[in-house]
Coordinates of C-alpha atoms in Angstrom, one line a residue:
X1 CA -10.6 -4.9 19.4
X2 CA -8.1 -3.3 21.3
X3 CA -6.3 -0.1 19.8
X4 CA -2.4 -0.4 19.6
X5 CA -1.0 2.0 21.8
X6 CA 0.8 5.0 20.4
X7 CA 4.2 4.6 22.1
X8 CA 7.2 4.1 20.3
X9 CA 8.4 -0.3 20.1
X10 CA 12.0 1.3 22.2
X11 CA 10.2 2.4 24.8
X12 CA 8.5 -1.1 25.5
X13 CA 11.8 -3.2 24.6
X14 CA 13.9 -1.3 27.1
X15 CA 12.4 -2.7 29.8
X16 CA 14.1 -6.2 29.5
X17 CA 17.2 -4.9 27.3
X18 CA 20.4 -6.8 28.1
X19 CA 23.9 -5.9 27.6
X20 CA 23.8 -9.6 25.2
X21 CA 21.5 -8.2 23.3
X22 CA 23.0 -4.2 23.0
X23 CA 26.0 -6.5 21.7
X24 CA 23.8 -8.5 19.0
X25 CA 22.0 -5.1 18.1
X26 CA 25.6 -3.7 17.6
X27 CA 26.8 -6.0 15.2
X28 CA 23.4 -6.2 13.1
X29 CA 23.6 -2.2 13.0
X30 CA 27.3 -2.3 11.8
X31 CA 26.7 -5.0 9.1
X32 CA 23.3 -3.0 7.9
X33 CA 25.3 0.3 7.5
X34 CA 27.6 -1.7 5.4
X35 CA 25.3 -3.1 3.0
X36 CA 23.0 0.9 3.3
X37 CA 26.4 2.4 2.2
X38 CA 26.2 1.3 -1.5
X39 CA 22.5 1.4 -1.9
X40 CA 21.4 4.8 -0.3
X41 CA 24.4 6.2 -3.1
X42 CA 22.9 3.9 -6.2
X43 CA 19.3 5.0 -4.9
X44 CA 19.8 8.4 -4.5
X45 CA 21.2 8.6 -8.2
X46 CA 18.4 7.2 -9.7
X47 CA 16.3 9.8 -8.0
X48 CA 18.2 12.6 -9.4
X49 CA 20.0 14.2 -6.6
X50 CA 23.9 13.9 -5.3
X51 CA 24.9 10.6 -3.5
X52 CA 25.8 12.6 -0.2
X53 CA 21.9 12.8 0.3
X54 CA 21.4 9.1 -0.4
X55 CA 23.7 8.6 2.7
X56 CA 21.6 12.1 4.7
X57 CA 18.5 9.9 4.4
X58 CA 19.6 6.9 5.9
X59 CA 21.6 8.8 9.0
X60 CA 17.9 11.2 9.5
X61 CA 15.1 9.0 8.5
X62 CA 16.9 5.9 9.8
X63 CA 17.2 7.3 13.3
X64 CA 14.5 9.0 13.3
X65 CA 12.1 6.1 12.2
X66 CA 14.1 3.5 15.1
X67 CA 13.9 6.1 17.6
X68 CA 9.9 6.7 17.4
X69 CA 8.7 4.0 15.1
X70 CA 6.4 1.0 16.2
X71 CA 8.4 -2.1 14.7
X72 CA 11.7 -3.6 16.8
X73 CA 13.4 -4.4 13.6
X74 CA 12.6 -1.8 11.1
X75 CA 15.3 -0.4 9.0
X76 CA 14.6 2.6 6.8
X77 CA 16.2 5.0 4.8
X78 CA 15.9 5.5 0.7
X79 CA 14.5 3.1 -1.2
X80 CA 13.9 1.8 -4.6
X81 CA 10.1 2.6 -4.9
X82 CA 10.7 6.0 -4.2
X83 CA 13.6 6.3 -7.1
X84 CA 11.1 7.7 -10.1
X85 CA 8.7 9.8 -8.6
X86 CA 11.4 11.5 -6.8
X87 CA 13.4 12.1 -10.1
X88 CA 10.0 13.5 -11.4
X89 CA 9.9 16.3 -8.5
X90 CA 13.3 17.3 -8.6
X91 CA 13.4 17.7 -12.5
X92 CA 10.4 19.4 -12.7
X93 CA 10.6 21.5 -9.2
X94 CA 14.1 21.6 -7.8
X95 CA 15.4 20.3 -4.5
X96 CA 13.3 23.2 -3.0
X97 CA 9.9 21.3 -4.6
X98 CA 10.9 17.6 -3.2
X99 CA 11.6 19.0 0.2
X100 CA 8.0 20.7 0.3
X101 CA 6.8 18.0 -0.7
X102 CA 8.3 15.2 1.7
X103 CA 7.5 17.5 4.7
X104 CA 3.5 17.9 3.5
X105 CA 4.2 13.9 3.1
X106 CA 5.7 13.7 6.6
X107 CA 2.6 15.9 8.0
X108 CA 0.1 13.8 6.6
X109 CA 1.5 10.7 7.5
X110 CA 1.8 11.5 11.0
X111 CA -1.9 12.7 11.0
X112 CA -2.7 9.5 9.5
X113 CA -1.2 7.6 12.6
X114 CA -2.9 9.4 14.8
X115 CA -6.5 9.2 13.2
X116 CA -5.3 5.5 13.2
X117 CA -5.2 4.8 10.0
X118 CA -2.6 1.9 10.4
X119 CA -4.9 -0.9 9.7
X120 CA -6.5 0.6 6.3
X121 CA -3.4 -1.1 4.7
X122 CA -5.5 -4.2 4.6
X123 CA -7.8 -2.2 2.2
X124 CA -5.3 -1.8 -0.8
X125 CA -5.6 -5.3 -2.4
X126 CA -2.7 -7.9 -3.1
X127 CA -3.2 -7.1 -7.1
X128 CA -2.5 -3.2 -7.0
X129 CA 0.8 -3.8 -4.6
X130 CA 2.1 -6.5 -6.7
X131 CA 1.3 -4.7 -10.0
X132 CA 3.0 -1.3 -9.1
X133 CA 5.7 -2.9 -7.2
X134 CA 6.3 -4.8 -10.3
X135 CA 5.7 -1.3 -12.8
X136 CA 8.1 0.6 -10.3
X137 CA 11.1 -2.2 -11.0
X138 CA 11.0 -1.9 -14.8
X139 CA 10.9 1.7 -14.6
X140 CA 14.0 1.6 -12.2
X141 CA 15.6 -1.1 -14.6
X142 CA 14.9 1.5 -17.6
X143 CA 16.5 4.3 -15.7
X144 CA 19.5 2.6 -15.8
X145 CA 19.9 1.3 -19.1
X146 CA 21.9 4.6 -20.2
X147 CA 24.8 4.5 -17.3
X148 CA 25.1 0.7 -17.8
X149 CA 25.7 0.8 -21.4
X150 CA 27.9 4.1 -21.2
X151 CA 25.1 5.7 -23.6
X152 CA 25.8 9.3 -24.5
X153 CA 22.6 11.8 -25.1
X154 CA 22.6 14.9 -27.0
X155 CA 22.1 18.1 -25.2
X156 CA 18.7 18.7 -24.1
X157 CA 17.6 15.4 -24.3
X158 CA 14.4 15.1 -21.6
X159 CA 13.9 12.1 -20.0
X160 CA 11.8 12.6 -16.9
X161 CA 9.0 10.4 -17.8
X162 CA 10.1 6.4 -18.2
X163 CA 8.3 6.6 -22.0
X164 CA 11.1 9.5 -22.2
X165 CA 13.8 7.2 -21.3
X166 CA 12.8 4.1 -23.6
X167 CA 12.9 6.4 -26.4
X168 CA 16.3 8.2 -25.9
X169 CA 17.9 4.3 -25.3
X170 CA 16.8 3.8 -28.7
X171 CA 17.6 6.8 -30.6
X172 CA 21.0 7.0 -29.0
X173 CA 21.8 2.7 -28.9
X174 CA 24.6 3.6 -31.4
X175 CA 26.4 5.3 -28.8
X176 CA 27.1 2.4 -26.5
X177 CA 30.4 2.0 -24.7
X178 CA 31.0 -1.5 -24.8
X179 CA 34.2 -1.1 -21.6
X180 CA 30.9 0.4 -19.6
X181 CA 28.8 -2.8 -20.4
X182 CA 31.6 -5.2 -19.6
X183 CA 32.5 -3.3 -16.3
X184 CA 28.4 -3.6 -15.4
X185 CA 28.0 -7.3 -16.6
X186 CA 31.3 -8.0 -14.6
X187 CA 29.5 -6.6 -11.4
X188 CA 26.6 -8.0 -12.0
X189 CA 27.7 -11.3 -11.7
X190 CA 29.6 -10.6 -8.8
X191 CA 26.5 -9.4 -7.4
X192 CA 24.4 -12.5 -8.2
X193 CA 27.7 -14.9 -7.1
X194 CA 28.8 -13.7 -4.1
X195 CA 26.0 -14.3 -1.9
X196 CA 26.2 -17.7 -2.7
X197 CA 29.6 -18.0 -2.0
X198 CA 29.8 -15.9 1.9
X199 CA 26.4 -14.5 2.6
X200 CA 28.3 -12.3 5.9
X201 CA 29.4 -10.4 2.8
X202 CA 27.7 -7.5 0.9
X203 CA 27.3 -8.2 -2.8
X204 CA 27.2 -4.8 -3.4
X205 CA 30.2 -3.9 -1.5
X206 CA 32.9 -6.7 -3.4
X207 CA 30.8 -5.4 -6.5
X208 CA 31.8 -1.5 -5.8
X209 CA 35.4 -2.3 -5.0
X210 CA 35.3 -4.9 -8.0
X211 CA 34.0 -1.6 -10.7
X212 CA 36.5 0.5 -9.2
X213 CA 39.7 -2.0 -9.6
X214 CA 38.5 -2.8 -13.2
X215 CA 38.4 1.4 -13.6
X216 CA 41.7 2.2 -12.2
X217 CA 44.3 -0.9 -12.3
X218 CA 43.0 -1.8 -16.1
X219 CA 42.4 1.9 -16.9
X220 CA 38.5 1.6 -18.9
X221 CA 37.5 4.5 -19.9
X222 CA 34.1 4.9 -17.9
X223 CA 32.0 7.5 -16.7
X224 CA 32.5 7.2 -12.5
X225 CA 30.6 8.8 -9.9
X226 CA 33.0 11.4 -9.6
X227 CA 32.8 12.3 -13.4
X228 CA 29.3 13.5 -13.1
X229 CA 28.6 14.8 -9.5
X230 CA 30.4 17.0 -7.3
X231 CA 30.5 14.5 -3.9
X232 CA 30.8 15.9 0.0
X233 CA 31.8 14.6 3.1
X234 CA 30.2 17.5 5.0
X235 CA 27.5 16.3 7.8
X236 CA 24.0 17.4 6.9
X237 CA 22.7 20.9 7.6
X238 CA 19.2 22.4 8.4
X239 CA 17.7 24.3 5.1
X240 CA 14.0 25.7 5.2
X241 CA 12.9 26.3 1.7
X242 CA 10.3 29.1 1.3
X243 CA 7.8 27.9 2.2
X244 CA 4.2 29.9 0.8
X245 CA 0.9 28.8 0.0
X246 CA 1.6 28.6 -4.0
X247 CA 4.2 26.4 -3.2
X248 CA 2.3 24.4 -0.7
X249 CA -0.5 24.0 -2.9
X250 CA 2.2 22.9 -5.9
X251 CA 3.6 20.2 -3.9
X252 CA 0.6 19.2 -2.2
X253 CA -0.2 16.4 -5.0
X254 CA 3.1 15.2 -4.5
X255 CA 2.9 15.3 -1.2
X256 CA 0.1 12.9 -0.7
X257 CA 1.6 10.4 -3.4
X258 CA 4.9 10.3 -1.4
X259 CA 2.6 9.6 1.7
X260 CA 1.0 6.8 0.2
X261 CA 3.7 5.0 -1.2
X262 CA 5.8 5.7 2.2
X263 CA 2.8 4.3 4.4
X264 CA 2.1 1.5 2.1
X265 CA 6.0 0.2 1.6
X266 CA 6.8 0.8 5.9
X267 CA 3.6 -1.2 6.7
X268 CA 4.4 -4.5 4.2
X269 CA 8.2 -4.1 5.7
X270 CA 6.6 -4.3 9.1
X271 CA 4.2 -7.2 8.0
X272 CA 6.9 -9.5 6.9
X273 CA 9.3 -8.7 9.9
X274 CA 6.8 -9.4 12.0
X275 CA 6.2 -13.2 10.9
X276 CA 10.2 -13.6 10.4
X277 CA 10.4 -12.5 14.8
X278 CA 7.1 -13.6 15.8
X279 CA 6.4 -10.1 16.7
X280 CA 3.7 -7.7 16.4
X281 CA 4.2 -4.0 14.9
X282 CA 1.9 -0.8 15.6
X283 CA 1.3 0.2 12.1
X284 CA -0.3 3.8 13.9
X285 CA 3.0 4.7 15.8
X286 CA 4.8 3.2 12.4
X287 CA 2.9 6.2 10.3
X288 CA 3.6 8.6 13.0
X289 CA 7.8 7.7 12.6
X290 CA 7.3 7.2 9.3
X291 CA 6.2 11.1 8.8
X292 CA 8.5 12.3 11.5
X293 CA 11.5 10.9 9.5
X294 CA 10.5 11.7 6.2
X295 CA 9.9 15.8 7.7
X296 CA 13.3 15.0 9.6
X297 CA 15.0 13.9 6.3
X298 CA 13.5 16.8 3.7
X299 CA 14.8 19.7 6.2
X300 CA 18.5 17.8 6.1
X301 CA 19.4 17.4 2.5
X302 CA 17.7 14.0 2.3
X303 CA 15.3 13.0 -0.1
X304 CA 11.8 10.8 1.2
X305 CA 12.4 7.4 3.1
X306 CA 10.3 4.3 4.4
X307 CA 11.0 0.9 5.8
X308 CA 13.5 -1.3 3.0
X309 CA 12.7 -4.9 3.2
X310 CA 15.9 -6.1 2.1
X311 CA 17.7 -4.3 4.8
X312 CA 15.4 -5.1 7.8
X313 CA 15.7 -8.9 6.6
X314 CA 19.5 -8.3 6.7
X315 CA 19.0 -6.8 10.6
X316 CA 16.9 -9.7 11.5
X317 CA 19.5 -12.5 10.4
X318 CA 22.3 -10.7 11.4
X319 CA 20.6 -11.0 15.2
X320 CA 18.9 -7.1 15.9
X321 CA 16.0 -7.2 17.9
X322 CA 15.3 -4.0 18.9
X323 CA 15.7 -0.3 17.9
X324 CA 19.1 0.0 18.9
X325 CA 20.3 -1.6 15.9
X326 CA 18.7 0.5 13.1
X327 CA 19.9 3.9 15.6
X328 CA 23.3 2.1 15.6
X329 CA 23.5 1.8 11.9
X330 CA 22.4 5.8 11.5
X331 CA 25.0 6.3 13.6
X332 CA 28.0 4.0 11.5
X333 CA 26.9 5.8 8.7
X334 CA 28.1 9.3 10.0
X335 CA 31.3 7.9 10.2
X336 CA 31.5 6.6 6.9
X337 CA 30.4 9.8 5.5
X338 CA 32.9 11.8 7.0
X339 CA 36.0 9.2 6.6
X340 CA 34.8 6.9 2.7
X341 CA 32.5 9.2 1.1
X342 CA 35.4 11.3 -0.7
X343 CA 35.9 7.9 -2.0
X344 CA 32.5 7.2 -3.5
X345 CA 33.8 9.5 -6.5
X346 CA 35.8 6.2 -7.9
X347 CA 32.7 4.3 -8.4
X348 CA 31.9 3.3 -11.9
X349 CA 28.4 4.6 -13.4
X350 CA 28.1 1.1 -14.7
X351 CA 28.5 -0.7 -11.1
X352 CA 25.9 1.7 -10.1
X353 CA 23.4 0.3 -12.4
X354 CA 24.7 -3.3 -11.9
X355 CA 23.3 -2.4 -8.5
X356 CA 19.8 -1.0 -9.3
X357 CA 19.6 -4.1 -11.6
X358 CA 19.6 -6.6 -9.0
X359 CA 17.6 -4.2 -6.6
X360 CA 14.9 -4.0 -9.3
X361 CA 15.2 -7.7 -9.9
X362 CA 14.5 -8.6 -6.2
X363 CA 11.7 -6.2 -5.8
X364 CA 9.5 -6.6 -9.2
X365 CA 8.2 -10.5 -7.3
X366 CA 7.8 -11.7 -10.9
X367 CA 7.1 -14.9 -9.6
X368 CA 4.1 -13.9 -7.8
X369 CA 2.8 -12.0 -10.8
X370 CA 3.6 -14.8 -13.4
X371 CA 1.7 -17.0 -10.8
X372 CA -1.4 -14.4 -10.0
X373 CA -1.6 -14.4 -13.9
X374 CA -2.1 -18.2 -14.1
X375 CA -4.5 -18.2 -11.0
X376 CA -6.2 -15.6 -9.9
X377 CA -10.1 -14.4 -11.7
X378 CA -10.2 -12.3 -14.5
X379 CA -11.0 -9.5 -12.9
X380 CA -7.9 -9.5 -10.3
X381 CA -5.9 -10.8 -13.5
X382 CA -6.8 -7.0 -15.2
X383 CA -6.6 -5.0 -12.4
X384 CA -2.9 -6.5 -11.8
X385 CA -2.0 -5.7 -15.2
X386 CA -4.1 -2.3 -15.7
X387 CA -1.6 -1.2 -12.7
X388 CA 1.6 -2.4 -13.8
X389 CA 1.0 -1.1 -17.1
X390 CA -0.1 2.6 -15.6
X391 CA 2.9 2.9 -13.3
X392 CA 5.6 2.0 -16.4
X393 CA 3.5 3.8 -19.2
X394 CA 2.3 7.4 -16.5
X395 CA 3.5 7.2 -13.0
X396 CA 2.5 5.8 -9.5
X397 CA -0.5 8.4 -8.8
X398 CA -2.1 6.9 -11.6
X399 CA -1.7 3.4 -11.8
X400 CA -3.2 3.5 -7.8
X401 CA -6.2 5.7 -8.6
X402 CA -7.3 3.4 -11.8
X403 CA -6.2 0.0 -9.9
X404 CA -8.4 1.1 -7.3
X405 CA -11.7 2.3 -8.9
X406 CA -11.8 -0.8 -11.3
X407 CA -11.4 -2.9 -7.9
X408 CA -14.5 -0.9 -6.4
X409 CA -16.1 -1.2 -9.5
X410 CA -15.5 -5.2 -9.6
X411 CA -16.6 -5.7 -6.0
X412 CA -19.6 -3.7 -6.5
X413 CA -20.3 -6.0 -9.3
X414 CA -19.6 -9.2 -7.6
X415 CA -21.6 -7.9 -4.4
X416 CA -24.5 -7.0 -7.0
X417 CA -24.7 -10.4 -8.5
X418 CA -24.9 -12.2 -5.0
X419 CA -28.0 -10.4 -3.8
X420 CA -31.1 -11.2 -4.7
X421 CA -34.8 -10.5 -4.2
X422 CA -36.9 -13.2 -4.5
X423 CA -41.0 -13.8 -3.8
X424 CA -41.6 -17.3 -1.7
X425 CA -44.0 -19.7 -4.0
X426 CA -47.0 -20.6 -2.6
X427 CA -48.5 -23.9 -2.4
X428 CA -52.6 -24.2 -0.7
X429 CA -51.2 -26.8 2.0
X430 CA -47.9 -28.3 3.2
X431 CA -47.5 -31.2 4.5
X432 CA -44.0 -30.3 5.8
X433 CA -44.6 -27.8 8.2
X434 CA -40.7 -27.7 9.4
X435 CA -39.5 -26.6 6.2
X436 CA -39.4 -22.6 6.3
X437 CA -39.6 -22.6 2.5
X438 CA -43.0 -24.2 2.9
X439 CA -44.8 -22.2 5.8
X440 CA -48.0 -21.6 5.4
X441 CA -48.6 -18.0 4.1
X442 CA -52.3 -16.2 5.0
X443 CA -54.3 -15.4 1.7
X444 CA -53.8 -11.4 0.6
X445 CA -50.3 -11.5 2.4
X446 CA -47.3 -11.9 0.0
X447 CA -43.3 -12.2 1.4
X448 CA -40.2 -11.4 -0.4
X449 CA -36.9 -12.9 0.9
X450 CA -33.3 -10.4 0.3
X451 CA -29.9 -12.2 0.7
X452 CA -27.1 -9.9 0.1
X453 CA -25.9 -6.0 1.1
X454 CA -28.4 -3.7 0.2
X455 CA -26.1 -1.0 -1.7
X456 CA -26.5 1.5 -4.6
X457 CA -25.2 -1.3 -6.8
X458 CA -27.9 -3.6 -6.0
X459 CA -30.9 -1.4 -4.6
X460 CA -32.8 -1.7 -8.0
X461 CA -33.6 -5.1 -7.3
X462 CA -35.9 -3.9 -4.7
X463 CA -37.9 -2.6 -7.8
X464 CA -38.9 -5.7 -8.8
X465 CA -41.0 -6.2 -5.5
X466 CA -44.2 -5.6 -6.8
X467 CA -47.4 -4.9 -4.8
X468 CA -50.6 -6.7 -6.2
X469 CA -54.2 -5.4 -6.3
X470 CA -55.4 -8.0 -3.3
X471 CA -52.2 -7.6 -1.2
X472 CA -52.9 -6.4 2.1
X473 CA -49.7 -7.6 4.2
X474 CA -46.0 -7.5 2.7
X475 CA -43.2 -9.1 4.7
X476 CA -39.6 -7.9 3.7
X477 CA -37.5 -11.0 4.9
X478 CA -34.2 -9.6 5.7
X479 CA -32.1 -12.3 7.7
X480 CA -29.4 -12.2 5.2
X481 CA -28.8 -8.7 5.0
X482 CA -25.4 -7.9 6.8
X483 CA -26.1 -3.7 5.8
X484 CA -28.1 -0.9 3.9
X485 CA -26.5 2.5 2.4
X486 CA -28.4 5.4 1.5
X487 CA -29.6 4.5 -2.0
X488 CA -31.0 1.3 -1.1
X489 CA -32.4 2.6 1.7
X490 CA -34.3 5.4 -0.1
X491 CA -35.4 2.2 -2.8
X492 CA -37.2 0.6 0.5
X493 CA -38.6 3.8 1.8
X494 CA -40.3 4.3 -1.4
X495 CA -41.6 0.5 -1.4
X496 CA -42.9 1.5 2.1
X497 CA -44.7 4.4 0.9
X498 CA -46.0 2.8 -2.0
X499 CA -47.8 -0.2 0.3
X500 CA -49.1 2.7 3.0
X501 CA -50.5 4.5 0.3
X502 CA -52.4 1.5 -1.0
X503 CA -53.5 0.7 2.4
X504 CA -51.6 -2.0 3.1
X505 CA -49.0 -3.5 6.0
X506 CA -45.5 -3.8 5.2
X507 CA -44.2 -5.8 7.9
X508 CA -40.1 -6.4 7.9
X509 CA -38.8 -9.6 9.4
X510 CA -35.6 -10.5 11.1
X511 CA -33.1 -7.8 10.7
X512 CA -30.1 -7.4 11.3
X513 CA -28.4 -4.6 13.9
X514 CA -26.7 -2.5 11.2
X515 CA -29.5 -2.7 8.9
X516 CA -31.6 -2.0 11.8
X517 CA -29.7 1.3 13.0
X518 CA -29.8 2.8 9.8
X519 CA -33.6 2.5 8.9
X520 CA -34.1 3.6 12.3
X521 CA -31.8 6.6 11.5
X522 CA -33.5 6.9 8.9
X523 CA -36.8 7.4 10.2
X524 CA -38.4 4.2 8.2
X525 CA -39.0 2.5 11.5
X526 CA -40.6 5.4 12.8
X527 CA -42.7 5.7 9.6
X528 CA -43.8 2.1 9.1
X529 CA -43.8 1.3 13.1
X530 CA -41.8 -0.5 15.3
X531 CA -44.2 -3.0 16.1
X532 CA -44.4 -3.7 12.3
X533 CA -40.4 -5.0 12.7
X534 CA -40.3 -8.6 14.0
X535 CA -37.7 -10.9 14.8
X536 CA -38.5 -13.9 12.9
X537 CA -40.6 -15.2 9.8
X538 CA -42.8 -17.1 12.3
X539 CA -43.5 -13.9 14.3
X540 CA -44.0 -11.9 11.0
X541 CA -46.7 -14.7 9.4
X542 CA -48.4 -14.5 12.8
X543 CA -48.4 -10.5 12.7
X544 CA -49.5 -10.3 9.3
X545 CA -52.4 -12.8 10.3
X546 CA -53.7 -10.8 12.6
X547 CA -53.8 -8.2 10.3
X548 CA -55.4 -9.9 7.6
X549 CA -58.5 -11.3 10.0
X550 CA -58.4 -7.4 11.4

């Protein structure tokens, strides 16, 4: 198979651009920065740092990751997924922490595209995306429980961890402002109504001018953006934290979960664009943008980035094909920072929330989990809800690691069960000499037949092969053997032994390339003989024969 080239998608598309299309790339970029506007400031609250960054993201990440990344149509900039881990980090490390971090993120990820590592994507299963995708909504929809209902903590109150969180909502329920709830149930439904209504128009955007005109023409009393965070229009500057090998080593863990997530969430954005243009992404030069952006993003205020669905859907329906529009809406952005963002201060806490709801709503695919639940086997069934349950309960890191050794461990399993070692039964004369179940079989010689892989999980099996007093030829039939690892390989080196010893032939028949290169590798073909390796039962029976009247 061919390797995808690592060249960035602008490169190739520039060669038939056309003014129609800069025009159509234009107006998608526009109406992208539009809908970004709201959610890079609701995203980058939930993570803990000052909406200005929210905004710093999607201008350097979003520019970045058009300019160099390997999908037409990808959008990026910060995104829900992100939301809690990045909290974590910049409550337990500072700013300082995340931004070590996302660059150790940024570096891996672009060494992962170019040891082409795009394709391992394939190798996370459907179960542990669905179940931590659904895990990181509720703990997004928990985060905002206190701003929606205007709760008030007590100082000191720690809630880092989502546990955290549940438990201060509870303790502190009695504090609830009901003007907050009404102001985010009000822009909630706008929210859910007014894409129904004009789809052109950003729910989000009607919903933040909605919260505000509630705030200031009916005069609720409700915490605003401004209330809690000091807010700047300034364009992002360069800072280089210290940067030593204690904190290396402290945000190197971090680092490689931010990697993950960011490889994992770009390459699914890139999957579904690609069926919605009939287009093909290079996932390599994706991971290469990807880490560029995120290194881009962490050395100018911004927090980590990858590809957001929702907004590379909106670019595709709103007609961008190419890079052009996800630079063009970096670019709007600027402009909005400088001119509206002294303006984001008016924005009600609760509308904020109201936001992350729907955002969380969208992204927890409850409708594939309800359905994976009804359909899929038992053991997919608990590795979906093992992960979910780790990434709400502990954090991302987790629910990944255990998701993925109980899928190992249930494919090992399953692999186990399906190969078998079985002896042929012998009959003194067949009458049905075209059945290979009922060849004729030389007295003294005995085959065994394995179907399966030949792996640690099942290399016991080749125990049960046993060698009898009056054998003096033993065929291995191998034909359905796609490969062998080390441990069953050691398990037939000591069968081979065992028949040498004893004096007699061990003859293998029919196998397979793989299997082939690694006992040859492994010096059991050298041991046992090449000429003792034949290519079919038929050839084997007439070997061991020859043997037998030797």
């Amino acid at each position: 198979m061919k390797k995808d080239k690592l060249k960035p998608k602008l490169f190739s598309v520039m060669k038939t651009y056309s003014k129609e299309q800069f025009v159509k790339d234009v107006v998608a970029g526009i109406i992208v920065a539009i809908i970004a506007l709201p959610l890079s400031i609701a995203l980058a609250l939930a993570s803990g740092v000052g909406p200005e960054q929210g905004i710093y993201t999607a201008i350097i990440a979003g520019f970045l990751i058009s300019f160099f990344g390997g999908s037409r149509v990808q959008i990026a900039g910060p995104t829900a997924a992100f939301a809690t881990i990045v909290a974590g980090i910049v409550a337990a490390k500072g700013m300082d922490g995340l931004i070590i971090a996302t660059i150790i993120a940024g570096v891996l990820l672009v060494i992962m595209g170019l040891l082409r590592l795009g394709s391992l994507i394939k190798f996370i299963p459907y179960t542990i995306t669905t179940g931590f995708t659904a895990g990181i909504a509720v703990t997004i929809l928990i985060g905002q429980l206190k701003d929606f209902m205007g709760l008030t903590y007590p100082a000191g109150t720690v809630t880092i961890e989502t546990m955290e969180k549940v438990r201060a909502v509870v303790e502190n329920i009695g504090t609830i402002n009901l003007q907050a709830v009404i102001v985010g149930v009000v822009c909630l439904i706008v929210l859910i109504i007014c894409p129904r209504i004009n789809d052109k128009i950003p729910g989000s955007l009607v919903a933040v001018i909605v919260g505000i005109l509630m705030v200031k023409v009916l005069g609720m009393h409700v915490n605003t953006i401004g209330d809690l965070y000091s807010i700047s229009n300034r364009l992002p500057s360069l800072h280089v934290p210290a940067f030593t090998l204690q904190t290396i080593r402290d945000g190197f863990s971090d680092g490689i979960t931010i990697a993950i997530l960011a490889a994992i969430e770009s390459l699914l954005s890139c999957v579904v664009s690609d069926s919605m243009i009939n287009s093909r992404h290079r996932p390599d030069m994706e991971l290469i943008a990807q880490g560029i952006g995120n290194m881009g993003s962490a050395l100018f205020g911004g927090i980590p980035a990858t590809g957001a669905i929702a907004r590379t859907a909106a670019n595709i329906k709103n007609g961008g094909r190419t890079p052009v529009a996800g630079m063009v809406h970096s670019i709007v952005l600027v402009l909005v920072l400088v001119v509206l963002m002294p303006y984001a201060a008016m924005i009600p806490m609760p509308t904020i929330a109201a936001i992350l709801f729907l955002v969380a709503y969208n992204m927890s695919g409850w409708r594939t989990f309800v359905h994976l639940v009804k359909t899929a086997p038992v053991g997919d069934i608990l590795v979906l809800v093992i992960t979910f349950v780790l990434t709400v309960v502990f954090d991302l890191v987790v629910a990944i690691e255990v998701g993925m050794l109980i899928t190992v461990v249930l494919f090992m399993k399953s692999m186990s069960d399906r190969t078998e070692v079985r002896g042929w039964k012998y009959i003194d004369d067949s009458s049905d000499t075209e059945s290979i179940e009922l060849r004729k079989v030389p007295e003294g010689v005995h085959v065994y037949e394995i179907n399966g892989p030949m792996f640690f999980g099942a290399a016991d099996l080749i125990s049960t092969i046993t060698l009898k007093e009056h054998t003096k030829v033993m065929i291995i039939r191998m034909r359905a053997v796609p490969d062998v690892d080390a441990t069953a390989m050691h398990s037939l080196e000591q069968l081979a032994d065992k028949c040498l010893a004893s004096g007699a032939k061990i003859i293998f028949s029919h196998v397979n390339e793989m299997p082939y290169k690694a006992m040859e590798k492994a010096g059991l073909v050298a041991k046992v003989g090449e000429e003792y390796f034949c290519p079919s039962i038929d050839a084997s029976l007439k070997k061991a024969e020859s043997l037998v009247a030797e």
